[in-house]
PDB file of C-alpha atoms in Angstrom:
ATOM      1  CA  MET A   1      -1.455 -15.901  -4.137  1.00 45.00           C
ATOM      2  CA  ALA A   2      -1.761 -15.298  -7.749  1.00 62.00           C
ATOM      3  CA  GLU A   3      -2.886 -18.439  -9.908  1.00 76.00           C
ATOM      4  CA  ASP A   4      -1.864 -16.676 -13.038  1.00 76.00           C
ATOM      5  CA  LYS A   5       1.565 -16.430 -14.695  1.00 80.00           C
ATOM      6  CA  TYR A   6       2.772 -12.639 -15.261  1.00 75.00           C
ATOM      7  CA  VAL A   7       4.335 -12.335 -18.669  1.00 85.00           C
ATOM      8  CA  ARG A   8       5.010  -8.541 -19.099  1.00 93.00           C
ATOM      9  CA  ARG A   9       3.488  -5.019 -18.425  1.00 94.00           C
ATOM     10  CA  ARG A  10       3.601  -2.290 -21.053  1.00 95.00           C
ATOM     11  CA  PHE A  11       3.688   1.301 -19.460  1.00 93.00           C
ATOM     12  CA  VAL A  12       0.837   3.667 -20.861  1.00 95.00           C
ATOM     13  CA  TYR A  13       0.447   6.265 -18.116  1.00 96.00           C
ATOM     14  CA  GLN A  14       1.610   7.323 -14.960  1.00 96.00           C
ATOM     15  CA  GLY A  15      -0.311   9.869 -12.410  1.00 95.00           C
ATOM     16  CA  LYS A  16       0.042  11.265  -9.113  1.00 94.00           C
ATOM     17  CA  ILE A  17      -2.169   8.363  -7.504  1.00 95.00           C
ATOM     18  CA  VAL A  18      -2.501   5.543 -10.082  1.00 96.00           C
ATOM     19  CA  ASP A  19      -0.673   4.233 -12.877  1.00 96.00           C
ATOM     20  CA  LEU A  20      -2.177   2.252 -16.217  1.00 97.00           C
ATOM     21  CA  GLY A  21      -0.523  -0.437 -17.949  1.00 96.00           C
ATOM     22  CA  LEU A  22      -1.381  -3.196 -20.422  1.00 96.00           C
ATOM     23  CA  GLU A  23      -0.321  -6.733 -18.676  1.00 95.00           C
ATOM     24  CA  THR A  24      -0.065  -9.910 -20.537  1.00 95.00           C
ATOM     25  CA  ILE A  25      -0.655 -12.768 -18.309  1.00 94.00           C
ATOM     26  CA  VAL A  26      -1.405 -16.495 -18.692  1.00 93.00           C
ATOM     27  CA  LEU A  27      -4.629 -17.708 -17.020  1.00 93.00           C
ATOM     28  CA  PRO A  28      -5.176 -20.403 -14.842  1.00 92.00           C
ATOM     29  CA  ASN A  29      -6.796 -22.314 -17.835  1.00 93.00           C
ATOM     30  CA  GLY A  30      -3.571 -21.786 -20.002  1.00 92.00           C
ATOM     31  CA  GLU A  31      -5.366 -18.915 -22.120  1.00 94.00           C
ATOM     32  CA  THR A  32      -3.294 -15.714 -22.412  1.00 95.00           C
ATOM     33  CA  ALA A  33      -4.954 -12.410 -22.101  1.00 95.00           C
ATOM     34  CA  GLU A  34      -3.657  -8.570 -22.434  1.00 96.00           C
ATOM     35  CA  LEU A  35      -5.633  -6.569 -19.520  1.00 96.00           C
ATOM     36  CA  GLU A  36      -5.714  -3.147 -18.855  1.00 97.00           C
ATOM     37  CA  ILE A  37      -4.690  -2.700 -15.177  1.00 97.00           C
ATOM     38  CA  VAL A  38      -4.784   0.422 -12.971  1.00 97.00           C
ATOM     39  CA  ARG A  39      -2.299   0.189 -10.234  1.00 96.00           C
ATOM     40  CA  HIS A  40      -3.388   1.837  -6.900  1.00 97.00           C
ATOM     41  CA  PRO A  41      -1.719   2.340  -3.438  1.00 97.00           C
ATOM     42  CA  GLY A  42      -4.924   1.248  -1.748  1.00 98.00           C
ATOM     43  CA  GLY A  43      -6.864   2.948   1.140  1.00 98.00           C
ATOM     44  CA  ALA A  44      -8.689   3.152   4.184  1.00 98.00           C
ATOM     45  CA  ALA A  45     -12.182   4.144   5.228  1.00 98.00           C
ATOM     46  CA  VAL A  46     -13.894   4.494   8.783  1.00 98.00           C
ATOM     47  CA  VAL A  47     -17.463   3.923  10.073  1.00 98.00           C
ATOM     48  CA  ALA A  48     -17.203   6.218  12.870  1.00 98.00           C
ATOM     49  CA  MET A  49     -20.222   5.951  15.392  1.00 97.00           C
ATOM     50  CA  ASP A  50     -21.019   8.186  18.467  1.00 96.00           C
ATOM     51  CA  ASP A  51     -22.333   7.319  21.697  1.00 94.00           C
ATOM     52  CA  GLN A  52     -25.963   8.030  20.128  1.00 95.00           C
ATOM     53  CA  ASP A  53     -25.346   5.532  17.440  1.00 94.00           C
ATOM     54  CA  ARG A  54     -24.928   8.200  14.594  1.00 97.00           C
ATOM     55  CA  VAL A  55     -22.626   7.710  12.009  1.00 97.00           C
ATOM     56  CA  CYS A  56     -20.436  10.073  10.179  1.00 98.00           C
ATOM     57  CA  LEU A  57     -21.337  10.269   6.706  1.00 98.00           C
ATOM     58  CA  LEU A  58     -19.238  12.854   4.282  1.00 98.00           C
ATOM     59  CA  ARG A  59     -21.526  14.411   1.413  1.00 98.00           C
ATOM     60  CA  GLN A  60     -18.401  15.101  -1.020  1.00 96.00           C
ATOM     61  CA  TYR A  61     -18.585  16.487  -4.647  1.00 96.00           C
ATOM     62  CA  ARG A  62     -17.031  13.846  -6.998  1.00 96.00           C
ATOM     63  CA  HIS A  63     -16.353  14.865 -10.439  1.00 95.00           C
ATOM     64  CA  ALA A  64     -16.198  11.339 -11.796  1.00 94.00           C
ATOM     65  CA  ALA A  65     -19.348  10.411 -10.529  1.00 96.00           C
ATOM     66  CA  ASP A  66     -21.337  13.724 -11.997  1.00 96.00           C
ATOM     67  CA  GLY A  67     -22.099  15.231  -8.480  1.00 97.00           C
ATOM     68  CA  TRP A  68     -22.534  14.603  -4.712  1.00 98.00           C
ATOM     69  CA  LEU A  69     -22.098  11.299  -2.891  1.00 98.00           C
ATOM     70  CA  TRP A  70     -22.634  10.174   0.632  1.00 98.00           C
ATOM     71  CA  GLU A  71     -19.508   8.542   1.726  1.00 98.00           C
ATOM     72  CA  LEU A  72     -17.299   7.561   4.848  1.00 98.00           C
ATOM     73  CA  PRO A  73     -14.413   9.296   5.841  1.00 98.00           C
ATOM     74  CA  ALA A  74     -11.625   7.708   3.710  1.00 98.00           C
ATOM     75  CA  GLY A  75      -8.230   8.029   1.847  1.00 97.00           C
ATOM     76  CA  LYS A  76      -5.396   6.516   0.128  1.00 97.00           C
ATOM     77  CA  LEU A  77      -2.461   4.935   1.951  1.00 98.00           C
ATOM     78  CA  GLU A  78       0.896   6.911   1.695  1.00 96.00           C
ATOM     79  CA  PRO A  79       3.790   5.042   0.525  1.00 95.00           C
ATOM     80  CA  GLY A  80       5.077   2.966   3.449  1.00 96.00           C
ATOM     81  CA  GLU A  81       1.732   3.751   5.740  1.00 97.00           C
ATOM     82  CA  PRO A  82       0.217   1.091   7.339  1.00 98.00           C
ATOM     83  CA  PRO A  83      -3.942   1.005   6.595  1.00 98.00           C
ATOM     84  CA  PHE A  84      -4.618   1.573  10.505  1.00 98.00           C
ATOM     85  CA  ASP A  85      -2.843   4.872  10.409  1.00 98.00           C
ATOM     86  CA  THR A  86      -4.441   5.886   7.310  1.00 98.00           C
ATOM     87  CA  ALA A  87      -7.703   5.316   8.937  1.00 98.00           C
ATOM     88  CA  ARG A  88      -6.585   7.573  11.742  1.00 98.00           C
ATOM     89  CA  ARG A  89      -5.125  10.343   9.515  1.00 97.00           C
ATOM     90  CA  GLU A  90      -8.266  10.420   7.406  1.00 96.00           C
ATOM     91  CA  LEU A  91     -10.982  10.247  10.200  1.00 97.00           C
ATOM     92  CA  SER A  92      -9.183  13.001  11.839  1.00 96.00           C
ATOM     93  CA  GLU A  93      -8.979  15.105   8.633  1.00 95.00           C
ATOM     94  CA  GLU A  94     -12.241  14.597   7.113  1.00 95.00           C
ATOM     95  CA  ALA A  95     -14.562  14.022   9.841  1.00 96.00           C
ATOM     96  CA  GLY A  96     -12.686  16.045  12.546  1.00 96.00           C
ATOM     97  CA  VAL A  97     -12.651  13.484  15.197  1.00 97.00           C
ATOM     98  CA  GLU A  98     -10.321  10.931  16.765  1.00 97.00           C
ATOM     99  CA  ALA A  99     -11.365   7.607  18.351  1.00 98.00           C
ATOM    100  CA  GLU A 100     -10.348   5.349  21.295  1.00 97.00           C
ATOM    101  CA  ARG A 101     -11.670   2.073  20.178  1.00 97.00           C
ATOM    102  CA  TRP A 102     -11.150   0.589  16.730  1.00 98.00           C
ATOM    103  CA  THR A 103     -12.445  -2.914  15.122  1.00 97.00           C
ATOM    104  CA  GLU A 104     -11.054  -3.927  11.748  1.00 98.00           C
ATOM    105  CA  LEU A 105     -14.060  -4.894   9.514  1.00 98.00           C
ATOM    106  CA  GLY A 106     -11.593  -6.438   6.640  1.00 98.00           C
ATOM    107  CA  ALA A 107     -10.819  -5.283   3.313  1.00 98.00           C
ATOM    108  CA  MET A 108     -12.678  -4.893  -0.355  1.00 98.00           C
ATOM    109  CA  HIS A 109     -11.485  -4.823  -3.644  1.00 98.00           C
ATOM    110  CA  SER A 110     -13.040  -1.450  -5.279  1.00 95.00           C
ATOM    111  CA  SER A 111     -13.039  -2.857  -8.808  1.00 96.00           C
ATOM    112  CA  PRO A 112     -10.974  -6.158  -9.245  1.00 96.00           C
ATOM    113  CA  GLY A 113     -11.496  -6.240 -13.231  1.00 95.00           C
ATOM    114  CA  ILE A 114      -9.392  -3.297 -13.732  1.00 96.00           C
ATOM    115  CA  LEU A 115      -8.059  -2.007 -10.405  1.00 97.00           C
ATOM    116  CA  THR A 116      -5.622  -3.206  -7.874  1.00 97.00           C
ATOM    117  CA  GLU A 117      -6.901  -0.662  -5.203  1.00 98.00           C
ATOM    118  CA  ILE A 118      -7.766  -2.781  -1.797  1.00 98.00           C
ATOM    119  CA  ILE A 119      -9.537  -0.711   0.797  1.00 98.00           C
ATOM    120  CA  HIS A 120      -9.422  -1.451   4.331  1.00 98.00           C
ATOM    121  CA  LEU A 121     -12.356  -1.025   6.361  1.00 98.00           C
ATOM    122  CA  TYR A 122     -12.667   0.112  10.621  1.00 98.00           C
ATOM    123  CA  LEU A 123     -15.338   0.525  12.717  1.00 98.00           C
ATOM    124  CA  ALA A 124     -14.403   3.592  15.369  1.00 98.00           C
ATOM    125  CA  GLY A 125     -15.768   4.389  18.555  1.00 97.00           C
ATOM    126  CA  GLY A 126     -15.258   6.216  21.723  1.00 97.00           C
ATOM    127  CA  LEU A 127     -14.918   9.682  19.827  1.00 97.00           C
ATOM    128  CA  ARG A 128     -13.935  13.184  20.512  1.00 97.00           C
ATOM    129  CA  ARG A 129     -13.607  15.988  18.464  1.00 95.00           C
ATOM    130  CA  ALA A 130     -10.407  17.114  16.609  1.00 91.00           C
ATOM    131  CA  ALA A 131      -9.863  19.771  13.951  1.00 85.00           C
ATOM    132  CA  HIS A 132     -10.475  18.701  10.451  1.00 84.00           C
ATOM    133  CA  ASP A 133      -8.232  19.267   7.564  1.00 85.00           C
ATOM    134  CA  HIS A 134     -10.030  19.202   4.422  1.00 83.00           C
ATOM    135  CA  GLU A 135      -7.501  19.618   1.138  1.00 81.00           C
ATOM    136  CA  THR A 136      -8.349  22.593  -1.237  1.00 84.00           C
ATOM    137  CA  HIS A 137      -9.543  19.753  -3.608  1.00 85.00           C
ATOM    138  CA  GLU A 138     -11.873  18.316  -1.579  1.00 85.00           C
ATOM    139  CA  VAL A 139     -15.606  19.743  -1.160  1.00 92.00           C
ATOM    140  CA  ILE A 140     -17.149  18.090   1.930  1.00 94.00           C
ATOM    141  CA  GLU A 141     -20.068  18.557   4.199  1.00 96.00           C
ATOM    142  CA  ILE A 142     -19.838  16.601   7.497  1.00 96.00           C
ATOM    143  CA  HIS A 143     -23.078  14.813   8.671  1.00 98.00           C
ATOM    144  CA  TRP A 144     -23.827  13.066  11.764  1.00 98.00           C
ATOM    145  CA  LEU A 145     -26.932  10.696  10.957  1.00 98.00           C
ATOM    146  CA  PRO A 146     -28.678   7.926  12.502  1.00 97.00           C
ATOM    147  CA  PHE A 147     -27.518   4.397  11.800  1.00 96.00           C
ATOM    148  CA  GLY A 148     -30.824   3.471  11.047  1.00 95.00           C
ATOM    149  CA  GLN A 149     -31.509   6.006   8.580  1.00 97.00           C
ATOM    150  CA  VAL A 150     -28.216   5.521   6.907  1.00 97.00           C
ATOM    151  CA  LEU A 151     -29.068   1.759   6.641  1.00 97.00           C
ATOM    152  CA  ASP A 152     -32.321   2.657   4.886  1.00 97.00           C
ATOM    153  CA  TRP A 153     -30.175   4.649   2.564  1.00 98.00           C
ATOM    154  CA  CYS A 154     -27.939   1.796   1.814  1.00 97.00           C
ATOM    155  CA  LEU A 155     -31.067  -0.036   0.755  1.00 97.00           C
ATOM    156  CA  ASP A 156     -33.050   2.512  -1.197  1.00 98.00           C
ATOM    157  CA  GLY A 157     -30.127   3.685  -3.573  1.00 98.00           C
ATOM    158  CA  THR A 158     -29.357   7.005  -1.576  1.00 98.00           C
ATOM    159  CA  ILE A 159     -25.874   5.650  -0.919  1.00 98.00           C
ATOM    160  CA  THR A 160     -24.066   4.218  -3.952  1.00 98.00           C
ATOM    161  CA  ASP A 161     -20.374   4.244  -3.044  1.00 98.00           C
ATOM    162  CA  ALA A 162     -19.124   1.005  -2.635  1.00 98.00           C
ATOM    163  CA  LYS A 163     -16.634   1.335   0.562  1.00 98.00           C
ATOM    164  CA  THR A 164     -19.652   2.899   2.324  1.00 98.00           C
ATOM    165  CA  LEU A 165     -21.927   0.411   1.717  1.00 98.00           C
ATOM    166  CA  ILE A 166     -19.689  -2.571   2.500  1.00 98.00           C
ATOM    167  CA  GLY A 167     -18.109  -0.943   5.649  1.00 98.00           C
ATOM    168  CA  LEU A 168     -21.827   0.047   6.914  1.00 98.00           C
ATOM    169  CA  PHE A 169     -23.406  -3.504   6.279  1.00 98.00           C
ATOM    170  CA  ARG A 170     -20.216  -4.880   7.978  1.00 98.00           C
ATOM    171  CA  ALA A 171     -20.866  -2.843  10.937  1.00 97.00           C
ATOM    172  CA  GLN A 172     -24.396  -3.819  11.008  1.00 96.00           C
ATOM    173  CA  ALA A 173     -23.277  -7.577  10.904  1.00 95.00           C
ATOM    174  CA  LEU A 174     -20.754  -7.172  13.832  1.00 91.00           C
ATOM    175  CA  HIS A 175     -23.678  -5.341  15.900  1.00 79.00           C
ATOM    176  CA  GLY A 176     -26.029  -8.445  15.086  1.00 70.00           C
ATOM    177  CA  LYS A 177     -23.411 -10.762  16.048  1.00 61.00           C
ATOM    178  CA  THR A 178     -22.448  -9.159  19.228  1.00 55.00           C
ATOM    179  CA  GLY A 179     -25.957  -8.227  20.119  1.00 49.00           C
ATOM    180  CA  GLN A 180     -24.485  -4.869  21.701  1.00 55.00           C
ATOM    181  CA  SER A 181     -24.656  -1.611  20.419  1.00 58.00           C
ATOM    182  CA  VAL A 182     -22.220  -1.229  17.376  1.00 57.00           C
ATOM    183  CA  ASN A 183     -20.375   1.643  19.843  1.00 59.00           C
ATOM    184  CA  GLY A 184     -19.909  -1.125  22.728  1.00 55.00           C
TER     185      GLY A 184
END
């Protein structure tokens, strides 16, 4: 529940995915602030683990990041689409797999100073192959890597994508709490 008071929003830009506005609010301390806020529908990302404790990572070209990033399969919520449905769809489309078992790993705010996007994270196991369906604007390589190696990449800076870091560390934390394989 918001603790600030929304006063007004001045439209700046409307795109296919996001819109930008100047929002005037009264903060909980009584001060007024004008903020540049990008409104985004949100998304879902999946830590997909196979029976050999390998995780699916996508090596994806990202213009905004000036090159290639290692990322979890993920995508934006379509209008009216529940996050779990987005996760299932994106896992199939981007990684070419479907899952029998799903565990929620919680949500995360991408960049809450300027962006309303919330990404819902999931752990998927019991995988079976499916056809992938990359969009024409997606340049993606699919890789299956040992979970330990991927966690090392989180620590050494090879992986820099926030949703991927958080999803992998939450999957590792779940593994530590249960004492079982992440896939179990």
